CSV table of C-alpha atoms in Angstrom, one decimal:
chain,number,residue,atom,x,y,z
A,1,MET,CA,88.6,14.7,150.7
A,2,GLU,CA,90.0,18.1,150.5
A,3,LYS,CA,92.2,17.7,154.2
A,4,SER,CA,93.4,14.7,153.7
A,5,ARG,CA,95.0,15.7,149.5
A,6,LEU,CA,95.7,19.3,151.1
A,7,GLU,CA,97.5,17.4,154.1
A,8,ARG,CA,99.2,15.5,152.2
A,9,LEU,CA,101.0,17.4,150.3
A,10,GLN,CA,101.9,19.9,153.4
A,11,GLU,CA,103.3,16.8,155.4
A,12,ARG,CA,105.6,15.6,152.4
A,13,LYS,CA,106.6,19.3,151.9
A,14,GLN,CA,107.5,19.3,155.9
A,15,ILE,CA,109.2,15.6,156.0
A,16,GLU,CA,111.5,17.1,152.8
A,17,ARG,CA,112.3,20.1,154.9
A,18,ARG,CA,113.4,18.6,158.0
A,19,GLN,CA,115.2,16.0,156.4
A,20,TRP,CA,117.3,18.6,153.5
A,21,LEU,CA,120.2,18.9,155.4
A,22,ARG,CA,120.4,15.0,156.1
A,23,ARG,CA,120.1,14.1,153.0
A,24,CYS,CA,122.5,16.8,151.6
A,25,CYS,CA,125.4,15.7,154.0
A,26,TRP,CA,125.2,12.1,153.3
A,27,GLY,CA,124.1,12.6,149.2
A,28,LEU,CA,127.4,14.5,148.8
A,29,PHE,CA,129.7,12.6,150.5
A,30,PHE,CA,128.7,9.7,148.8
A,31,ILE,CA,128.2,11.4,145.3
A,32,VAL,CA,132.0,12.4,145.9
A,33,LEU,CA,133.5,9.3,147.0
A,34,LEU,CA,132.3,7.7,143.6
A,35,ALA,CA,133.0,10.7,141.7
A,36,VAL,CA,136.5,10.6,142.6
A,37,GLY,CA,136.4,7.2,141.8
A,38,LEU,CA,135.0,7.3,138.3
A,39,HIS,CA,137.3,10.0,137.4
A,40,PHE,CA,140.4,7.7,138.0
A,41,ILE,CA,138.4,5.1,136.0
A,42,SER,CA,137.5,7.4,132.6
A,43,ASP,CA,140.8,8.0,132.6
A,44,THR,CA,141.7,4.3,132.4
A,45,PRO,CA,142.5,2.9,129.2
A,46,GLY,CA,139.7,0.9,127.6
A,47,SER,CA,137.0,2.0,129.9
A,48,PRO,CA,133.6,1.5,128.3
A,49,ALA,CA,132.6,5.0,127.1
A,50,GLN,CA,128.9,4.6,127.1
A,51,ARG,CA,128.9,3.3,130.6
A,52,MET,CA,130.7,6.0,132.2
A,53,ASP,CA,128.1,7.8,130.6
A,54,GLN,CA,125.6,7.0,131.8
A,55,LEU,CA,127.3,6.6,135.3
A,56,ARG,CA,128.1,10.6,135.3
A,57,HIS,CA,124.1,11.5,134.0
A,58,GLN,CA,122.8,9.8,137.0
A,59,LEU,CA,125.1,10.8,140.1
A,60,THR,CA,124.7,14.1,138.3
A,61,HIS,CA,121.2,13.6,138.4
A,62,GLN,CA,121.4,12.8,141.8
A,63,LEU,CA,123.1,15.2,143.1
A,64,THR,CA,120.4,17.3,141.4
A,65,ARG,CA,117.8,15.6,143.6
A,66,LEU,CA,120.0,15.9,146.7
A,67,LEU,CA,120.4,19.2,147.3
A,68,PRO,CA,117.9,21.5,149.0
A,69,GLU,CA,115.9,23.9,146.8
A,70,GLU,CA,116.6,26.8,149.5
A,71,LEU,CA,120.6,26.4,148.7
A,72,PRO,CA,121.7,29.6,147.1
A,73,THR,CA,121.9,28.8,143.1
A,74,GLN,CA,125.3,30.2,143.1
A,75,LEU,CA,126.8,27.6,145.5
A,76,PHE,CA,124.3,25.1,143.6
A,77,GLN,CA,126.0,25.6,140.4
A,78,GLY,CA,129.3,25.2,141.9
A,79,LEU,CA,128.9,22.0,143.9
A,80,ARG,CA,127.6,20.6,140.5
A,81,GLY,CA,131.0,22.3,139.3
A,82,LEU,CA,133.0,19.8,141.7
A,83,LEU,CA,132.3,17.0,139.4
A,84,PRO,CA,134.9,16.0,136.9
A,85,TRP,CA,132.8,16.2,134.2
A,86,ASN,CA,130.3,18.5,132.3
A,87,ARG,CA,126.6,17.8,132.9
A,88,GLN,CA,125.4,14.9,130.7
A,89,THR,CA,122.2,13.6,129.5
A,90,ASP,CA,121.0,10.1,129.3
A,91,ALA,CA,118.2,10.9,126.3
A,92,SER,CA,119.5,10.0,122.3
A,93,PHE,CA,117.9,10.9,119.5
A,94,PRO,CA,118.3,8.7,116.4
A,95,ALA,CA,118.0,10.2,113.3
A,96,GLU,CA,115.3,7.5,112.4
A,97,THR,CA,112.7,8.9,115.0
A,98,GLY,CA,113.9,12.2,116.2
A,99,PRO,CA,113.3,14.0,119.5
A,100,ASN,CA,109.8,13.1,119.3
A,101,THR,CA,109.3,9.2,120.3
A,102,SER,CA,109.0,8.0,123.4
A,103,THR,CA,111.1,4.6,124.6
A,104,THR,CA,109.0,4.7,127.4
A,105,THR,CA,106.7,1.2,127.6
A,106,SER,CA,104.4,-0.3,130.0
A,107,GLU,CA,107.0,-3.4,131.2
A,108,GLU,CA,109.0,0.0,132.6
A,109,ALA,CA,106.4,0.9,134.4
A,110,ASP,CA,105.8,-0.6,137.7
A,111,ALA,CA,104.4,-4.4,138.0
A,112,SER,CA,101.6,-3.6,140.6
A,113,THR,CA,100.5,-0.1,139.1
A,114,ASP,CA,96.7,-0.8,137.5
A,115,ALA,CA,96.1,0.2,133.7
A,116,SER,CA,96.1,4.0,134.2
A,117,LEU,CA,98.1,7.2,133.6
A,118,ARG,CA,98.0,10.1,136.1
A,119,VAL,CA,98.6,12.9,133.5
A,120,LEU,CA,99.6,16.4,134.5
A,121,PHE,CA,98.7,19.6,131.9
A,122,LEU,CA,100.4,22.9,132.7
A,123,GLY,CA,99.6,26.4,131.2
A,124,ASP,CA,102.1,29.0,129.5
A,125,ASN,CA,105.7,28.4,131.0
A,126,MET,CA,108.7,30.9,130.3
A,127,MET,CA,112.0,31.3,132.3
A,128,THR,CA,113.4,34.7,131.5
A,129,GLY,CA,113.0,38.2,132.5
A,130,ARG,CA,112.0,38.4,136.0
A,131,VAL,CA,111.2,34.8,136.1
A,132,ALA,CA,115.1,34.5,135.8
A,133,ALA,CA,116.0,37.3,138.1
A,134,VAL,CA,114.2,35.5,140.7
A,135,MET,CA,115.5,32.1,139.9
A,136,ASP,CA,119.0,34.0,139.9
A,137,GLU,CA,118.4,35.0,143.3
A,138,LYS,CA,115.9,32.1,145.1
A,139,GLY,CA,117.3,28.8,143.2
A,140,MET,CA,116.5,27.6,140.1
A,141,HIS,CA,113.8,24.9,141.6
A,142,TYR,CA,112.0,27.9,143.1
A,143,PRO,CA,109.4,28.8,141.1
A,144,LEU,CA,107.8,25.2,141.3
A,145,GLN,CA,109.0,24.1,144.8
A,146,GLU,CA,105.2,24.1,146.0
A,147,PHE,CA,104.4,21.6,143.2
A,148,ALA,CA,107.4,19.4,143.8
A,149,PRO,CA,105.1,16.9,145.3
A,150,LEU,CA,102.4,16.5,142.8
A,151,LEU,CA,104.6,16.4,140.0
A,152,GLU,CA,106.5,13.8,141.3
A,153,GLU,CA,103.6,11.3,142.1
A,154,VAL,CA,102.2,12.0,138.6
A,155,ASP,CA,103.6,9.6,135.2
A,156,LEU,CA,103.8,12.1,132.9
A,157,ILE,CA,103.6,16.2,132.4
A,158,VAL,CA,102.8,17.9,129.3
A,159,ALA,CA,103.5,21.9,129.6
A,160,ASN,CA,103.4,24.6,126.8
A,161,LEU,CA,106.7,26.5,126.7
A,162,GLU,CA,106.2,29.7,125.7
A,163,THR,CA,109.7,31.0,125.0
A,164,ALA,CA,112.7,30.1,122.6
A,165,VAL,CA,115.6,28.6,124.1
A,166,GLY,CA,119.3,29.8,123.8
A,167,THR,CA,121.8,32.2,124.2
A,168,SER,CA,122.8,33.7,120.5
A,169,GLY,CA,120.4,37.1,121.4
A,170,GLN,CA,119.2,37.3,118.0
A,171,MET,CA,115.8,38.0,118.6
A,172,MET,CA,112.8,38.7,116.9
A,173,GLU,CA,111.5,42.6,116.4
A,174,LYS,CA,108.2,42.2,118.6
A,175,SER,CA,107.0,44.0,121.5
A,176,PHE,CA,107.4,40.9,122.7
A,177,ALA,CA,110.1,38.5,122.7
A,178,PHE,CA,111.5,35.6,124.9
A,179,GLN,CA,114.5,33.6,124.4
A,180,THR,CA,115.3,31.8,128.2
A,181,ALA,CA,119.2,30.6,128.5
A,182,PRO,CA,119.6,26.4,128.1
A,183,ARG,CA,120.6,26.7,132.4
A,184,TYR,CA,117.0,27.9,133.3
A,185,LEU,CA,115.8,24.1,132.0
A,186,ASP,CA,117.2,23.4,135.2
A,187,LEU,CA,113.9,24.1,136.7
A,188,PHE,CA,112.1,21.2,135.1
A,189,ASP,CA,115.4,18.6,135.0
A,190,PRO,CA,113.7,16.6,137.9
A,191,TYR,CA,111.1,15.6,136.0
A,192,ARG,CA,112.7,15.3,132.1
A,193,GLU,CA,112.1,12.2,131.7
A,194,LYS,CA,108.5,12.4,131.9
A,195,LEU,CA,107.8,15.8,130.4
A,196,VAL,CA,107.0,16.9,126.9
A,197,PHE,CA,106.8,20.2,125.7
A,198,THR,CA,105.4,22.2,123.2
A,199,LEU,CA,106.8,24.7,121.3
A,200,ALA,CA,103.8,25.7,118.9
A,201,ASN,CA,102.9,29.4,120.0
A,202,ASN,CA,103.6,33.2,119.1
A,203,HIS,CA,107.0,33.0,121.2
A,204,GLY,CA,108.3,29.7,120.4
A,205,MET,CA,110.5,31.1,117.7
A,206,ASP,CA,111.4,34.6,119.2
A,207,GLY,CA,114.6,33.1,119.0
A,208,PRO,CA,116.2,30.8,116.2
A,209,ALA,CA,114.6,27.8,115.9
A,210,LEU,CA,117.4,25.2,114.9
A,211,GLU,CA,119.1,26.9,118.0
A,212,THR,CA,115.8,26.4,120.6
A,213,MET,CA,115.7,22.7,119.1
A,214,SER,CA,119.4,21.9,119.8
A,215,ALA,CA,119.4,23.0,123.2
A,216,LEU,CA,116.3,21.3,124.2
A,217,GLU,CA,117.4,18.0,122.4
A,218,SER,CA,121.4,18.8,124.4
A,219,ALA,CA,119.5,18.9,127.8
A,220,GLY,CA,117.7,16.2,126.7
A,221,PHE,CA,113.6,16.9,126.9
A,222,HIS,CA,111.3,16.0,124.6
A,223,TYR,CA,109.3,18.6,122.9
A,224,VAL,CA,106.3,18.8,119.6
A,225,GLY,CA,105.4,21.5,117.6
A,226,LEU,CA,108.5,22.8,116.2
A,227,GLY,CA,110.4,20.9,113.7
A,228,ARG,CA,113.5,20.9,111.4
A,229,ASP,CA,111.1,20.5,108.3
A,230,ARG,CA,106.9,20.4,108.2
A,231,GLN,CA,106.9,16.0,108.7
A,232,ALA,CA,108.5,16.9,112.1
A,233,ALA,CA,107.1,20.1,113.2
A,234,TYR,CA,103.5,18.1,113.1
A,235,ALA,CA,104.9,14.5,114.4
A,236,PRO,CA,103.8,13.6,117.9
A,237,TYR,CA,105.5,12.7,120.8
A,238,VAL,CA,104.2,9.0,121.0
A,239,GLY,CA,104.1,6.8,124.5
A,240,GLU,CA,102.8,4.1,126.7
A,241,ILE,CA,103.1,4.6,130.3
A,242,ASN,CA,101.0,1.6,132.7
A,243,GLY,CA,99.6,0.4,129.7
A,244,VAL,CA,97.9,3.4,128.5
A,245,SER,CA,99.5,4.7,125.0
A,246,PHE,CA,99.4,7.7,123.9
A,247,ALA,CA,100.3,10.4,120.9
A,248,ILE,CA,101.0,14.0,122.1
A,249,PHE,CA,100.4,16.6,119.0
A,250,GLY,CA,101.4,20.7,119.2
A,251,ALA,CA,99.9,23.3,116.9
A,252,SER,CA,99.2,27.0,117.1
A,253,ARG,CA,96.6,29.2,115.8
A,254,VAL,CA,98.8,32.3,116.7
A,255,ILE,CA,101.7,33.4,114.9
A,256,PRO,CA,103.2,36.9,114.5
A,257,VAL,CA,104.3,35.7,110.9
A,258,ALA,CA,103.4,33.6,108.6
A,259,SER,CA,107.4,32.6,107.6
A,260,TRP,CA,107.2,30.8,111.0
A,261,ARG,CA,105.0,27.7,109.9
A,262,ALA,CA,107.1,24.9,109.1
A,263,GLY,CA,107.7,24.3,105.4
A,264,GLU,CA,109.0,21.1,103.2
A,265,ASN,CA,112.6,22.1,103.8
A,266,HIS,CA,112.9,24.5,106.5
A,267,PRO,CA,112.1,24.8,109.9
A,268,GLY,CA,109.3,25.7,111.6
A,269,MET,CA,105.7,25.6,113.7
A,270,ALA,CA,103.1,23.6,113.3
A,271,THR,CA,99.8,25.7,112.9
A,272,VAL,CA,96.4,25.0,112.8
A,273,TYR,CA,94.2,28.2,110.9
A,274,ASN,CA,93.4,25.3,108.6
A,275,PRO,CA,91.9,22.4,110.4
A,276,GLU,CA,93.4,20.5,107.6
A,277,SER,CA,97.2,21.1,108.3
A,278,LEU,CA,96.9,18.7,111.7
A,279,LEU,CA,94.0,16.5,110.8
A,280,GLU,CA,96.0,14.9,107.8
A,281,HIS,CA,98.5,14.3,110.8
A,282,VAL,CA,96.1,13.0,113.8
A,283,VAL,CA,93.7,11.1,112.1
A,284,PRO,CA,96.6,8.0,111.1
A,285,TRP,CA,97.0,8.0,115.5
A,286,VAL,CA,93.1,7.3,115.6
A,287,GLY,CA,92.4,3.9,116.8
A,288,GLU,CA,96.2,3.4,117.1
A,289,VAL,CA,96.7,4.5,120.0
A,290,ASP,CA,94.2,5.2,123.4
A,291,TYR,CA,94.5,8.7,123.6
A,292,VAL,CA,95.3,11.3,121.0
A,293,ILE,CA,96.3,14.5,122.7
A,294,THR,CA,96.5,18.0,121.3
A,295,TYR,CA,97.5,20.9,122.4
A,296,LEU,CA,96.5,23.6,121.0
A,297,HIS,CA,97.4,27.5,121.1
A,298,TRP,CA,94.3,29.6,120.2
A,299,GLY,CA,92.1,32.2,121.6
A,300,VAL,CA,92.4,35.9,122.7
A,301,GLU,CA,94.4,37.0,125.5
A,302,LEU,CA,92.5,37.4,129.1
A,303,ALA,CA,89.2,36.6,127.0
A,304,ASP,CA,86.6,34.7,129.4
A,305,LYS,CA,85.3,32.7,126.6
A,306,PRO,CA,86.7,31.1,123.5
A,307,GLU,CA,85.7,31.9,120.0
A,308,PRO,CA,83.9,30.9,117.6
A,309,TYR,CA,86.6,29.3,115.2
A,310,GLN,CA,88.3,27.9,118.5
A,311,LEU,CA,84.5,25.4,119.0
A,312,ALA,CA,84.6,25.2,114.9
A,313,LEU,CA,88.3,23.1,115.6
A,314,GLU,CA,87.5,21.5,119.0
A,315,GLU,CA,84.3,19.8,116.9
A,316,ALA,CA,86.1,18.9,114.0
A,317,LEU,CA,89.4,17.0,116.4
A,318,TYR,CA,86.3,15.1,117.9
A,319,GLU,CA,84.3,14.4,114.8
A,320,ALA,CA,88.1,13.0,113.6
A,321,GLY,CA,88.7,10.9,117.1
A,322,VAL,CA,91.2,13.3,119.1
A,323,ASN,CA,90.4,12.7,122.5
A,324,LEU,CA,91.9,15.7,124.6
A,325,VAL,CA,92.1,19.2,123.3
A,326,ILE,CA,94.2,21.2,125.6
A,327,GLY,CA,94.4,25.0,125.2
A,328,SER,CA,96.7,27.9,126.1
A,329,HIS,CA,97.4,31.9,125.0
A,330,PRO,CA,94.7,33.7,126.6
A,331,HIS,CA,96.7,33.8,130.3
A,332,VAL,CA,93.8,33.2,132.2
A,333,LEU,CA,91.4,29.8,133.2
A,334,GLN,CA,88.6,29.2,131.1
A,335,ALA,CA,86.1,27.1,130.8
A,336,PHE,CA,86.4,22.9,131.1
A,337,GLU,CA,84.7,20.7,129.1
A,338,TRP,CA,83.7,16.8,129.7
A,339,ARG,CA,82.8,15.8,126.4
A,340,GLY,CA,82.3,12.2,127.0
A,341,PRO,CA,84.2,8.9,128.1
A,342,LYS,CA,86.8,9.6,126.7
A,343,ALA,CA,86.7,13.3,125.5
A,344,PHE,CA,88.0,16.5,127.7
A,345,THR,CA,88.3,19.5,126.9
A,346,ALA,CA,90.4,22.5,128.6
A,347,TYR,CA,90.3,25.5,126.5
A,348,SER,CA,92.8,28.0,128.4
A,349,LEU,CA,95.3,26.6,131.7
A,350,GLY,CA,96.0,30.1,131.8
A,351,ASN,CA,100.2,31.0,133.1
A,352,PHE,CA,102.0,28.9,135.0
A,353,VAL,CA,106.0,29.6,135.2
A,354,PHE,CA,105.7,33.4,134.0
A,355,THR,CA,106.1,37.0,134.6
A,356,THR,CA,103.6,37.8,137.6
A,357,SER,CA,100.9,40.4,135.5
A,358,HIS,CA,99.3,43.5,136.4
A,359,ASP,CA,95.6,42.0,136.0
A,360,PRO,CA,95.3,39.4,139.0
A,361,MET,CA,93.1,37.0,136.9
A,362,ALA,CA,96.0,36.6,134.9
A,363,ASN,CA,97.9,35.2,138.1
A,364,ASP,CA,94.9,33.1,139.3
A,365,THR,CA,95.6,29.9,137.6
A,366,GLY,CA,96.0,26.0,138.1
A,367,ALA,CA,97.2,22.5,137.1
A,368,LEU,CA,94.7,20.1,135.3
A,369,GLU,CA,95.7,16.4,135.9
A,370,LEU,CA,93.4,13.3,134.3
A,371,VAL,CA,93.7,10.1,135.5
A,372,LEU,CA,93.1,8.0,132.2
A,373,SER,CA,92.5,4.3,131.7
A,374,PRO,CA,92.3,2.4,128.3
A,375,ASP,CA,88.4,3.3,128.5
A,376,ALA,CA,88.1,6.6,130.2
A,377,ILE,CA,89.1,9.3,132.0
A,378,GLU,CA,88.6,7.8,135.6
A,379,THR,CA,89.6,11.4,136.8
A,380,ALA,CA,89.9,15.0,136.7
A,381,VAL,CA,91.2,17.8,138.9
A,382,LEU,CA,91.9,20.9,139.1
A,383,HIS,CA,94.9,21.8,141.1
A,384,PRO,CA,94.4,25.8,141.9
A,385,ALA,CA,97.6,28.5,142.0
A,386,GLN,CA,98.4,31.6,141.2
A,387,VAL,CA,101.4,32.9,140.1
A,388,ARG,CA,103.3,35.5,142.6
A,389,TRP,CA,106.8,36.7,142.2
A,390,GLY,CA,108.4,34.0,140.1
A,391,LEU,CA,106.7,31.1,142.7
A,392,VAL,CA,103.5,29.1,141.6
A,393,ARG,CA,102.0,28.7,144.7
A,394,TYR,CA,99.9,25.7,145.1
A,395,LEU,CA,96.8,27.1,147.2
A,396,THR,CA,95.8,25.2,150.2
A,397,ASP,CA,93.5,28.7,152.1
A,398,PRO,CA,89.8,28.3,151.0
A,399,THR,CA,89.4,31.3,150.5
A,400,GLU,CA,91.6,31.8,147.6
A,401,ARG,CA,91.0,28.1,146.5
A,402,GLN,CA,87.1,29.0,146.0
A,403,ARG,CA,88.0,32.6,144.1
A,404,ILE,CA,89.4,30.1,140.5
A,405,ILE,CA,86.9,26.9,141.6
A,406,GLN,CA,83.5,29.7,141.3
A,407,ARG,CA,85.0,31.1,138.1
A,408,VAL,CA,85.5,27.8,136.3
A,409,ASN,CA,82.3,26.4,137.5
A,410,ARG,CA,81.1,29.9,136.3
A,411,LEU,CA,82.3,29.2,132.8
A,412,SER,CA,82.2,25.5,132.5
A,413,GLU,CA,78.4,23.8,131.1
A,414,SER,CA,79.5,20.3,131.7
A,415,VAL,CA,81.7,20.3,134.5
A,416,ARG,CA,81.6,21.1,137.9
A,417,VAL,CA,84.6,21.9,139.8
A,418,ASP,CA,84.2,20.4,144.2
A,419,ASP,CA,85.9,22.4,146.7
A,420,ASP,CA,88.8,19.9,146.7
A,421,GLY,CA,89.3,20.5,143.1
A,422,MET,CA,87.7,17.2,141.8
A,423,MET,CA,85.6,17.8,138.6
A,424,GLN,CA,82.0,15.8,138.7
A,425,GLN,CA,80.7,15.7,134.9
A,426,LEU,CA,77.1,16.9,134.4
A,427,SER,CA,74.5,15.0,132.9
A,428,HIS,CA,72.7,17.1,130.1
């Protein structure tokens, strides 16, 4: 099974590399023709504005997908700049629903798809500092280029965005403060419609919260864990894909100052120092959706095992009816535990798009893929990876893969990861 999985990814990458020039030439030719036509149509009195906006976005989106990842960033941005409009987004966030409500329904899914949802969970991501420098040098899509086939295949992606977003430079005074310029969000733009960020972490408010939220909303990204008031910060992202419904919550047990907590009348973050603060928002969704998912920022950096408070919080969440408990913050992979037919914990997913660490253990990482049906977790897969100089390497070498798989197996009690990354639930 290992060969078929790895070979499929490698073959797909090779095909894309062989065809990039042809796709680029034909794609650009087609887009330029349409762009010229739309430029004149947009100047015609009485043209439907909403339809024009949708067409403009689709053309820009196709340009982004057609251009090869190897294209220099300056040329990439220049070609996009030739289009007679600024980049638009196709997502709108009505005041009644806010940015955490999905309009995706099972009717929009492929009718031939079985009732199952492939969701990919990623650890900590930030696109500033050295990561931004590498993206400027090698292209906006460079860090994820080896994971692109997998990211394209899955139905849903949930990731921790461990940085504020904006250009104000108004940073909190602390040892490490991150603010990512909005243009670096282009890294995740190909997956924007199926991606949910959690901003509940110890860097999500390094810059002004309102600036971060506005930047993400303007770019059309969904997020949880941060809001303009307490209710919004704890609000879930709710959706249904392929007949499987879900509600995703984000909350942090690690914040630098108490003022980061969202209040009734001021913006801030969802926190979980007191379990009840999260449970009161989670419980109403239990039974309303197939899966209640909590993505938590917790634990101790570089630790092998969770803290006692994490185990107590995990137990409280499962007793309340939560299905998936996903964690980050330690910057290293920790245990996976398969708690029941619809219950799974990942204590820490480590780093993903992140600065290379001086500690090799923090550079060893992976993506967690779960296949969910309405009644059970059908499949759990670990995709071993390594952070290296801005690139998230998809590991194919057996020796490198074993280094990460053996760590997870050593730390996990109810799960064993096979050589191909497939997880088996151990009986007790």
